[in-house]
XYZ file of C-alpha atoms in Angstrom:
598
model
C 0.122 0.048 0.106
C 3.051 2.233 0.708
C 4.182 1.926 -2.522
C 1.261 2.219 -3.828
C 0.573 5.848 -2.037
C 4.154 6.771 -3.125
C 3.171 6.512 -6.392
C -0.010 8.048 -6.586
C 1.733 10.949 -4.910
C 4.506 10.997 -7.658
C 1.687 10.823 -10.045
C 0.213 13.934 -8.528
C 3.491 16.004 -8.320
C 4.151 15.090 -12.228
C 0.541 16.521 -12.743
C 1.300 19.770 -10.768
C 4.313 20.385 -12.896
C 2.791 19.929 -15.877
C -0.040 21.940 -15.330
C 2.487 24.604 -13.983
C 4.594 24.100 -17.127
C 1.532 24.491 -19.545
C 0.320 27.779 -17.336
C 3.931 29.201 -17.827
C 4.055 28.352 -21.630
C 0.370 29.910 -21.900
C 1.756 33.175 -19.964
C 4.925 32.751 -22.128
C 2.853 32.690 -25.265
C 0.734 34.948 -24.410
C 3.073 37.313 -23.473
C 5.260 36.725 -26.905
C 1.818 37.273 -28.636
C 1.333 40.507 -26.807
C 4.554 41.369 -27.498
C 4.074 40.924 -31.245
C 0.922 42.791 -31.738
C 2.401 45.540 -29.697
C 5.433 45.253 -32.236
C 3.113 45.042 -35.402
C 1.020 47.937 -33.922
C 3.916 50.090 -33.489
C 5.141 49.427 -36.856
C 1.394 49.689 -37.837
C 1.490 52.889 -36.284
C 5.056 54.233 -37.847
C 3.909 53.616 -41.016
C 1.414 55.418 -40.908
C 3.155 58.303 -39.069
C 5.742 58.145 -42.092
C 2.380 58.352 -44.411
C 1.091 61.440 -42.390
C 4.222 63.058 -42.433
C 4.707 62.560 -46.240
C 1.398 63.596 -46.813
C 1.811 66.994 -44.740
C 5.240 67.368 -46.221
C 3.729 67.357 -50.039
C 1.004 69.600 -49.114
C 3.312 72.346 -47.981
C 5.160 71.634 -50.986
C 1.891 72.347 -53.115
C 1.158 75.397 -51.104
C 4.583 76.928 -51.629
C 3.931 76.537 -55.213
C 0.735 78.202 -54.919
C 2.315 81.261 -52.197
C 4.998 82.069 -55.112
C 2.164 82.177 -58.014
C 0.619 84.425 -55.642
C 3.636 86.846 -54.592
C 4.562 87.210 -58.292
C 1.306 88.396 -59.232
C 2.897 91.884 -57.942
C 6.676 91.349 -56.683
C 6.760 94.763 -54.921
C 3.792 93.639 -52.678
C 3.627 92.443 -49.400
C 0.632 89.963 -48.996
C -1.472 89.182 -45.947
C -3.061 86.518 -44.592
C -6.252 86.907 -45.999
C -4.457 86.888 -49.765
C -3.987 83.009 -49.173
C -6.665 81.920 -46.777
C -8.961 80.667 -49.781
C -6.713 81.479 -52.930
C -4.691 78.081 -52.063
C -6.216 75.263 -52.773
C -6.404 72.081 -50.776
C -4.826 69.085 -51.677
C -7.312 66.053 -52.628
C -7.028 62.078 -51.476
C -5.996 61.928 -55.618
C -2.967 63.703 -54.829
C -1.787 60.933 -52.508
C -3.017 57.280 -53.458
C -2.765 54.599 -51.577
C -3.605 56.170 -48.373
C -6.977 54.937 -47.636
C -8.361 57.658 -44.950
C -6.471 60.767 -44.079
C -7.934 64.385 -42.846
C -5.944 67.519 -43.593
C -6.338 70.116 -40.866
C -5.071 73.488 -40.167
C -3.606 74.062 -44.035
C -2.786 77.436 -43.951
C 0.198 80.334 -44.856
C 0.546 82.439 -42.092
C 2.864 85.625 -42.025
C 5.660 85.962 -39.300
C 6.421 88.830 -37.568
C 10.191 89.783 -36.402
C 9.994 86.948 -33.856
C 8.841 84.149 -35.543
C 5.427 84.188 -34.486
C 2.742 83.379 -36.783
C -0.060 86.266 -37.316
C -3.649 85.206 -37.812
C -5.360 88.384 -38.481
C -6.518 88.397 -41.740
C -5.052 91.880 -42.759
C -1.620 90.762 -41.118
C 1.368 90.860 -43.235
C 4.763 89.799 -42.339
C 7.793 92.046 -40.833
C 10.475 93.186 -42.803
C 13.860 91.606 -42.024
C 16.571 93.853 -42.924
C 19.947 92.378 -45.230
C 23.233 93.342 -45.040
C 22.995 95.677 -48.401
C 20.156 98.517 -48.940
C 17.579 97.250 -50.252
C 17.632 93.515 -49.105
C 14.789 92.419 -47.281
C 13.237 89.346 -46.462
C 9.676 88.539 -45.748
C 8.739 85.239 -43.813
C 5.812 83.239 -43.867
C 4.955 79.704 -42.524
C 3.051 77.216 -43.895
C 0.873 74.483 -41.527
C -0.595 71.517 -42.520
C -1.520 68.789 -39.906
C -2.492 65.360 -40.984
C -4.729 62.810 -39.175
C -4.951 59.068 -40.051
C -7.221 56.979 -37.882
C -6.252 53.556 -36.685
C -8.553 50.504 -35.093
C -8.175 52.123 -31.949
C -9.399 55.750 -32.938
C -12.576 56.816 -31.309
C -12.962 60.301 -33.520
C -11.252 59.386 -36.742
C -10.653 63.176 -37.559
C -9.634 64.407 -34.202
C -6.063 65.823 -33.272
C -6.307 65.108 -29.952
C -7.623 61.499 -30.044
C -4.927 59.536 -29.027
C -5.979 56.422 -31.174
C -4.894 58.615 -34.511
C -1.899 58.906 -35.978
C -1.155 62.759 -36.508
C 1.910 64.636 -38.262
C 2.291 68.327 -38.125
C 4.413 69.562 -40.538
C 5.494 72.923 -40.438
C 7.941 74.928 -43.384
C 9.009 78.686 -43.368
C 8.615 80.127 -46.673
C 10.975 83.231 -47.428
C 10.277 85.910 -49.880
C 13.721 87.672 -50.477
C 14.448 90.726 -51.996
C 18.118 91.335 -53.352
C 19.228 94.763 -54.601
C 21.310 94.131 -57.763
C 23.545 97.078 -57.282
C 25.131 94.865 -54.272
C 27.325 93.326 -57.340
C 30.695 94.736 -58.868
C 30.062 92.686 -61.523
C 26.544 91.311 -62.458
C 26.034 89.265 -66.131
C 22.882 87.425 -66.623
C 24.488 85.639 -70.145
C 27.697 83.927 -69.844
C 30.874 86.225 -68.421
C 34.064 86.408 -69.703
C 37.065 88.102 -67.997
C 40.525 88.069 -69.626
C 42.074 91.113 -69.323
C 45.317 91.970 -70.965
C 46.645 93.718 -67.929
C 46.147 93.460 -64.247
C 42.695 93.970 -62.920
C 41.140 93.472 -59.762
C 37.475 93.040 -59.066
C 37.077 94.313 -55.497
C 33.244 93.428 -54.894
C 31.053 90.530 -55.796
C 30.739 89.002 -59.204
C 27.293 87.005 -60.111
C 26.832 85.467 -63.957
C 23.791 83.727 -64.738
C 25.129 81.779 -67.057
C 28.773 80.075 -67.083
C 32.239 81.761 -66.107
C 35.287 82.404 -67.859
C 38.106 83.058 -66.617
C 41.396 82.492 -68.487
C 44.130 85.312 -67.756
C 46.512 84.939 -64.360
C 46.451 88.612 -64.247
C 42.675 88.760 -63.057
C 42.315 88.921 -59.017
C 38.326 88.148 -57.756
C 38.641 89.950 -54.665
C 34.978 89.359 -53.435
C 32.466 86.440 -53.546
C 32.465 85.258 -57.218
C 29.137 82.947 -58.198
C 27.994 81.393 -61.525
C 25.115 79.076 -62.049
C 25.940 76.957 -64.974
C 29.742 76.542 -65.136
C 33.251 77.609 -64.359
C 36.006 77.207 -66.735
C 39.538 78.368 -66.558
C 39.939 79.182 -70.330
C 37.860 80.576 -72.794
C 34.442 80.548 -74.250
C 34.561 77.595 -77.377
C 32.272 80.098 -79.938
C 35.114 82.755 -79.590
C 38.665 82.014 -81.267
C 40.547 85.217 -80.475
C 42.269 83.538 -77.573
C 42.877 80.446 -79.960
C 46.171 79.255 -79.034
C 46.659 80.774 -75.645
C 47.537 78.773 -72.315
C 44.427 79.399 -69.879
C 46.033 80.515 -66.903
C 43.807 80.349 -63.240
C 42.940 83.591 -61.817
C 43.874 84.438 -58.352
C 41.070 85.250 -55.401
C 40.388 86.008 -51.964
C 41.285 83.354 -49.698
C 38.639 80.570 -49.353
C 36.684 82.307 -51.938
C 37.147 80.515 -55.296
C 34.192 80.703 -57.538
C 31.329 78.787 -56.562
C 28.188 77.581 -58.111
C 24.905 79.485 -56.874
C 21.450 79.816 -57.612
C 20.186 82.377 -60.759
C 19.535 85.865 -59.661
C 15.977 86.700 -61.573
C 15.741 90.362 -62.054
C 12.417 91.430 -61.075
C 11.430 87.615 -60.187
C 11.112 87.184 -63.697
C 12.461 84.440 -65.557
C 13.316 85.838 -69.394
C 16.235 84.890 -71.408
C 17.083 88.626 -72.269
C 15.598 91.707 -70.200
C 15.918 94.420 -73.291
C 12.466 95.153 -72.468
C 13.668 96.861 -69.378
C 14.854 99.580 -71.485
C 12.639 99.764 -74.391
C 10.394 102.719 -75.258
C 6.678 100.958 -76.087
C 3.180 101.592 -75.086
C 2.469 97.623 -74.740
C 2.160 96.126 -71.640
C 5.442 93.988 -71.070
C 6.437 91.321 -68.483
C 8.581 93.723 -66.499
C 5.916 96.263 -66.061
C 6.064 98.334 -64.142
C 9.902 98.086 -63.309
C 10.668 99.189 -66.592
C 12.804 102.843 -66.813
C 10.444 104.287 -69.259
C 7.754 103.675 -66.290
C 9.959 104.872 -63.229
C 11.078 107.939 -64.731
C 9.793 111.022 -63.426
C 10.762 112.472 -66.837
C 10.648 111.154 -70.180
C 11.934 113.097 -73.459
C 11.084 111.722 -77.073
C 13.164 112.639 -79.929
C 11.686 111.839 -83.255
C 13.029 111.409 -87.045
C 12.974 115.046 -87.524
C 14.550 115.854 -84.102
C 11.348 117.043 -82.707
C 11.908 116.778 -78.835
C 8.542 116.219 -76.455
C 8.743 116.530 -73.179
C 6.704 114.392 -70.333
C 6.133 114.504 -67.102
C 5.580 111.892 -64.355
C 1.852 111.308 -65.223
C 2.405 110.812 -69.001
C 1.046 114.717 -69.621
C 3.033 116.629 -72.552
C 4.707 119.512 -70.869
C 6.578 120.596 -73.636
C 4.613 123.993 -74.022
C 4.609 124.763 -70.416
C 5.436 128.102 -69.404
C 5.301 129.693 -66.075
C 7.532 128.972 -62.806
C 5.515 125.547 -61.764
C 7.198 122.345 -61.594
C 6.368 121.537 -65.105
C 7.097 125.039 -66.598
C 10.555 125.239 -64.805
C 11.292 121.203 -66.295
C 10.065 122.072 -69.847
C 12.047 125.311 -69.891
C 15.366 123.097 -68.331
C 15.285 120.281 -70.744
C 14.536 122.453 -73.607
C 17.907 123.961 -72.919
C 19.980 121.229 -71.993
C 19.171 119.050 -75.204
C 20.532 119.262 -78.261
C 20.107 117.372 -81.354
C 21.189 116.083 -85.052
C 24.995 116.012 -83.797
C 27.034 113.000 -85.290
C 29.447 110.845 -84.012
C 31.517 108.580 -85.792
C 31.867 105.002 -84.094
C 34.444 102.739 -86.049
C 33.339 99.667 -83.982
C 29.723 100.294 -85.482
C 30.504 100.995 -88.878
C 32.867 97.938 -88.891
C 29.749 95.743 -88.320
C 27.012 97.545 -90.318
C 28.691 99.235 -92.890
C 27.720 102.968 -91.392
C 30.308 104.733 -88.691
C 27.907 107.910 -88.320
C 25.678 107.912 -85.096
C 23.292 110.672 -84.932
C 23.402 111.813 -81.252
C 20.870 114.044 -79.468
C 23.422 115.909 -76.523
C 21.854 115.965 -72.656
C 23.791 118.527 -71.019
C 23.503 117.553 -67.311
C 24.993 120.421 -65.987
C 21.891 122.636 -67.150
C 19.788 119.707 -65.177
C 21.718 119.972 -62.420
C 21.733 123.789 -61.909
C 18.079 124.089 -62.144
C 17.344 121.138 -59.678
C 19.884 122.497 -57.232
C 18.734 125.989 -57.528
C 17.029 127.798 -54.967
C 15.038 130.187 -56.934
C 11.542 129.264 -57.712
C 11.859 130.690 -61.117
C 14.229 127.911 -62.370
C 14.230 124.543 -59.578
C 11.925 121.583 -60.123
C 11.798 117.947 -58.727
C 11.593 114.896 -60.876
C 9.678 112.452 -58.894
C 7.453 108.792 -60.084
C 5.154 107.431 -57.951
C 4.560 103.954 -58.934
C 1.179 102.918 -57.743
C 0.969 99.685 -58.405
C 4.252 98.934 -56.305
C 3.900 101.727 -53.601
C 7.251 103.149 -54.443
C 8.491 106.021 -55.331
C 11.278 106.928 -57.453
C 12.925 110.145 -57.568
C 15.591 111.852 -59.922
C 15.105 109.352 -63.029
C 15.290 110.691 -66.678
C 14.416 108.344 -69.812
C 15.565 110.020 -72.763
C 14.874 108.420 -76.209
C 15.181 109.223 -79.872
C 12.292 106.754 -81.032
C 13.713 106.968 -84.738
C 16.266 104.431 -84.135
C 14.354 101.534 -82.488
C 13.790 99.897 -85.208
C 15.215 99.820 -88.771
C 18.763 100.807 -89.974
C 18.944 104.381 -88.653
C 21.773 104.366 -86.009
C 20.696 106.770 -82.876
C 21.876 107.423 -79.732
C 22.157 109.778 -76.577
C 25.215 111.807 -75.646
C 25.830 112.891 -71.820
C 28.056 115.421 -71.319
C 29.308 118.173 -68.925
C 27.909 115.639 -66.133
C 30.831 116.437 -63.556
C 28.407 117.523 -61.245
C 24.915 115.398 -60.437
C 21.847 117.083 -58.577
C 21.483 116.385 -54.987
C 20.421 112.839 -54.482
C 21.719 111.639 -57.439
C 20.821 110.980 -61.358
C 19.796 107.767 -63.061
C 19.985 108.526 -66.990
C 18.111 105.912 -68.956
C 17.398 105.299 -72.705
C 16.798 102.495 -75.252
C 19.348 103.738 -77.547
C 23.192 103.555 -76.888
C 24.570 106.129 -74.583
C 27.820 107.774 -75.117
C 29.350 109.732 -71.899
C 31.496 112.294 -72.288
C 33.977 113.597 -69.816
C 34.228 112.993 -66.391
C 30.859 112.366 -64.670
C 29.778 112.782 -61.209
C 33.137 113.569 -60.031
C 32.618 117.520 -59.722
C 34.333 118.379 -62.155
C 34.110 122.063 -63.874
C 36.177 123.596 -66.603
C 39.785 122.808 -65.688
C 38.986 121.652 -62.162
C 39.385 117.784 -61.844
C 39.871 115.322 -59.358
C 43.055 113.540 -58.739
C 42.330 110.728 -60.701
C 42.538 112.701 -63.503
C 46.220 114.206 -62.865
C 48.919 113.308 -64.777
C 50.042 111.040 -61.988
C 46.548 109.904 -61.062
C 45.197 108.672 -58.247
C 42.712 106.450 -58.431
C 41.719 106.620 -54.926
C 40.883 110.434 -55.333
C 38.008 110.213 -57.760
C 36.448 113.270 -56.923
C 37.024 117.026 -56.577
C 37.626 118.445 -52.698
C 34.587 119.176 -51.334
C 32.345 117.256 -53.841
C 30.245 114.262 -52.400
C 29.955 111.772 -55.227
C 25.936 111.137 -55.895
C 24.195 107.833 -56.569
C 24.352 107.363 -60.040
C 23.536 105.217 -63.264
C 23.641 105.295 -66.886
C 21.356 102.946 -68.503
C 21.349 102.236 -72.263
C 21.549 99.633 -75.346
C 25.181 100.126 -74.935
C 27.339 102.459 -73.064
C 30.727 103.959 -74.398
C 33.161 106.416 -72.556
C 34.780 109.337 -74.595
C 37.500 111.055 -72.621
C 37.803 114.533 -71.484
C 39.774 115.613 -74.577
C 37.314 114.304 -76.892
C 36.040 116.253 -80.112
C 33.207 114.971 -82.813
C 35.777 116.771 -85.363
C 38.108 113.752 -84.940
C 36.108 111.246 -84.302
C 37.259 108.240 -86.329
C 40.513 108.758 -86.425
C 41.562 107.089 -82.782
C 41.980 110.434 -81.245
C 44.271 110.372 -78.119
C 42.319 110.294 -74.704
C 43.145 111.922 -71.774
C 42.610 110.729 -68.150
C 38.893 110.165 -67.400
C 36.947 109.797 -64.388
C 33.337 108.417 -63.934
C 31.366 107.582 -61.601
C 28.090 105.824 -62.114
C 26.725 102.120 -62.577
C 26.488 101.135 -65.525
C 23.725 98.806 -66.935
C 24.148 97.678 -70.787
C 23.984 95.319 -73.583
C 26.976 93.648 -75.348
C 27.369 91.493 -78.460
C 28.068 87.995 -76.946
C 30.707 85.672 -78.522
C 29.594 83.942 -81.155
C 31.043 82.560 -84.673
C 34.496 82.865 -83.543
C 33.992 86.829 -82.404
C 34.947 87.362 -78.762
C 32.467 89.610 -77.052
C 35.140 91.930 -75.523
C 34.452 90.466 -72.078
C 33.959 92.309 -68.597
C 37.330 94.185 -69.396
C 35.349 95.804 -72.417
C 32.027 96.034 -70.838
C 32.399 100.312 -71.449
C 33.248 100.453 -74.827
C 35.750 103.154 -76.166
C 36.913 104.731 -79.409
C 40.166 106.629 -78.650
C 43.661 105.809 -78.216
C 43.971 105.488 -74.144
C 47.581 104.092 -74.363
C 49.271 104.887 -70.942
C 45.884 107.188 -69.854
C 43.731 105.678 -67.173
C 39.979 105.194 -67.194
C 39.237 105.726 -63.224
C 36.051 103.742 -62.872
C 33.768 103.358 -59.300
C 30.169 102.081 -59.980
C 28.734 98.556 -60.607
C 28.624 97.087 -64.039
C 25.245 94.980 -64.953
C 24.660 93.072 -68.281
C 21.137 92.421 -68.402
C 20.906 91.789 -72.477
C 22.378 91.723 -75.606
C 22.621 94.918 -77.487
C 20.124 95.179 -80.345
C 21.254 98.818 -81.609
C 25.065 98.905 -80.846
C 25.548 95.597 -82.716
C 29.070 96.389 -83.609
C 31.275 93.292 -83.106
C 34.405 93.883 -80.692
C 37.632 93.613 -82.407
C 37.886 95.583 -85.130
C 40.768 97.677 -86.210
C 40.993 101.328 -85.756
C 38.815 101.450 -82.943
C 40.213 102.348 -79.622
C 43.654 101.142 -77.544
C 42.779 100.223 -73.969
C 43.005 102.524 -71.053
C 44.745 101.690 -67.832
C 41.686 100.444 -66.035
C 41.742 101.651 -62.156
C 37.883 99.985 -61.658
C 36.242 100.068 -58.372
C 32.754 98.695 -57.048
C 31.535 101.811 -55.391
C 30.435 100.735 -51.789
C 28.214 103.624 -51.574
C 25.773 101.435 -53.307
C 25.168 99.074 -50.366
C 23.761 102.128 -48.182
C 22.636 104.614 -50.851
C 22.078 102.549 -54.651
C 21.244 104.795 -57.659
C 17.737 106.127 -58.293
C 15.468 103.449 -59.106
C 14.221 99.701 -58.660
C 16.883 97.211 -59.660
C 16.141 94.142 -57.963
C 15.989 89.883 -57.901
C 12.924 88.496 -56.121
C 13.499 84.929 -54.720
C 11.377 82.472 -53.358
C 12.829 80.225 -50.871
C 12.152 77.004 -49.086
C 13.820 77.575 -45.673
C 13.525 76.039 -42.029
C 11.939 72.529 -41.591
C 10.105 71.192 -38.777
C 7.357 69.132 -36.918
C 5.320 70.574 -34.048
């Protein structure tokens, strides 16, 4: 019996152990299943979270495209919140195939203030954040997109606060950036070539929207140099004037070799050529209201018969105005300042067109300066234009054009002379025609009183007469040709001897690009010359801007009996950083900035 009892006890113990083992196994299996289910749920939620994040991110990308399109309707306007609330279309489920159910909430573009706080009032606009240069501004907006995806644990499938839902909140900062193009020592919209034949240092920033070619070691790039397409230590394959030369690398500031960058689109408008900026037309263009004709407070036209017509800022013909009013004084000054039907022989133009004779109308700047800076109400006047669509006011800009040279084979140009002193506040003179600037400009020169930069031992660090403050100035034309202080029309065409001359003004001009073996002349010949400058110095303080190909001054560089180059003492006018020339010249860029999640 005792043996039987022991066997029964052993059997009972075995059963207990078996039961315990089964329980433990069940617990382990249940735990493993719970763990696996938990992992599966987490993996599933992670997948859904990534989907929600992708949808929200894609939504902000769509918002960026719509926001940019709205802002481009008026580049100078700063748009309020109300401009985007209903105008930005909401993405649809069809934009995100593969996601069965989701809800997009808080889809909006908010303006930001100076502390990066979003503004929710309908009329609110972003705070302007100033950049390093005059006219550089950034306006920041915040795009928001909250995406909710439900799960089996959801109680409210569209609620951001339901913990059962998967929620992704994406934020993206948009930046509307206004950059003054006067920030550059040299700016090219087209390919840029710089191959000076003597030492040449560029002391400011350089940018080309095309390719950069530098083939000579006597070039020093002392600022930030950027290009969009490519940089070649060598020559443009479209020209052969440097054939056989061994390219040499330029030098640059420590740590600042030429670098790739993004396109700087003038006025935020993508064009291959910006000649319409200076065109004379009554037709609507893609660059309105920034064309110089539209910005000018005085517009002067000259027709084929040399009739001069003067318009005020409202577009009213004031040619016959008399009396001591602003219109009367303006008309009197410009009629006294303009001479017509004069001739300059331009051998560069003649070598290409077969006709070197250019009919010019001459603007005597000293007459305008004397009247504008006069303290007498009998002669003084102001030049000002309010641009309604942009809310901007442009002062001291004159647009003058010989309309008979715009089309056809007639060769017309505008000459500026006696510009030693400019009106207080500066002066921008623009034309659709080529411009010849004769003699010192914006240096304080008067008669035989010249700056030290023009002396027999020129000092380029002294580009103004003592006591004169150079004014912000620009000369804008189809091409810009510099004539020295010694220029005489009677010697034109003979490559007369030049004398030391100084010009303190920005140039916006066209080029004849390298093509079919012909060299453009490069940056070193951006201002054109018609004299023998051998051992004479041309001192220049300004900014050189190329935005288009010349349409009237189409003479190719490189013809004989045109000029011998000057000693170039060229400098970026750093005053433009804080006080640029009259007129609006800017690029508008739209950038995606900071990305984060809440």
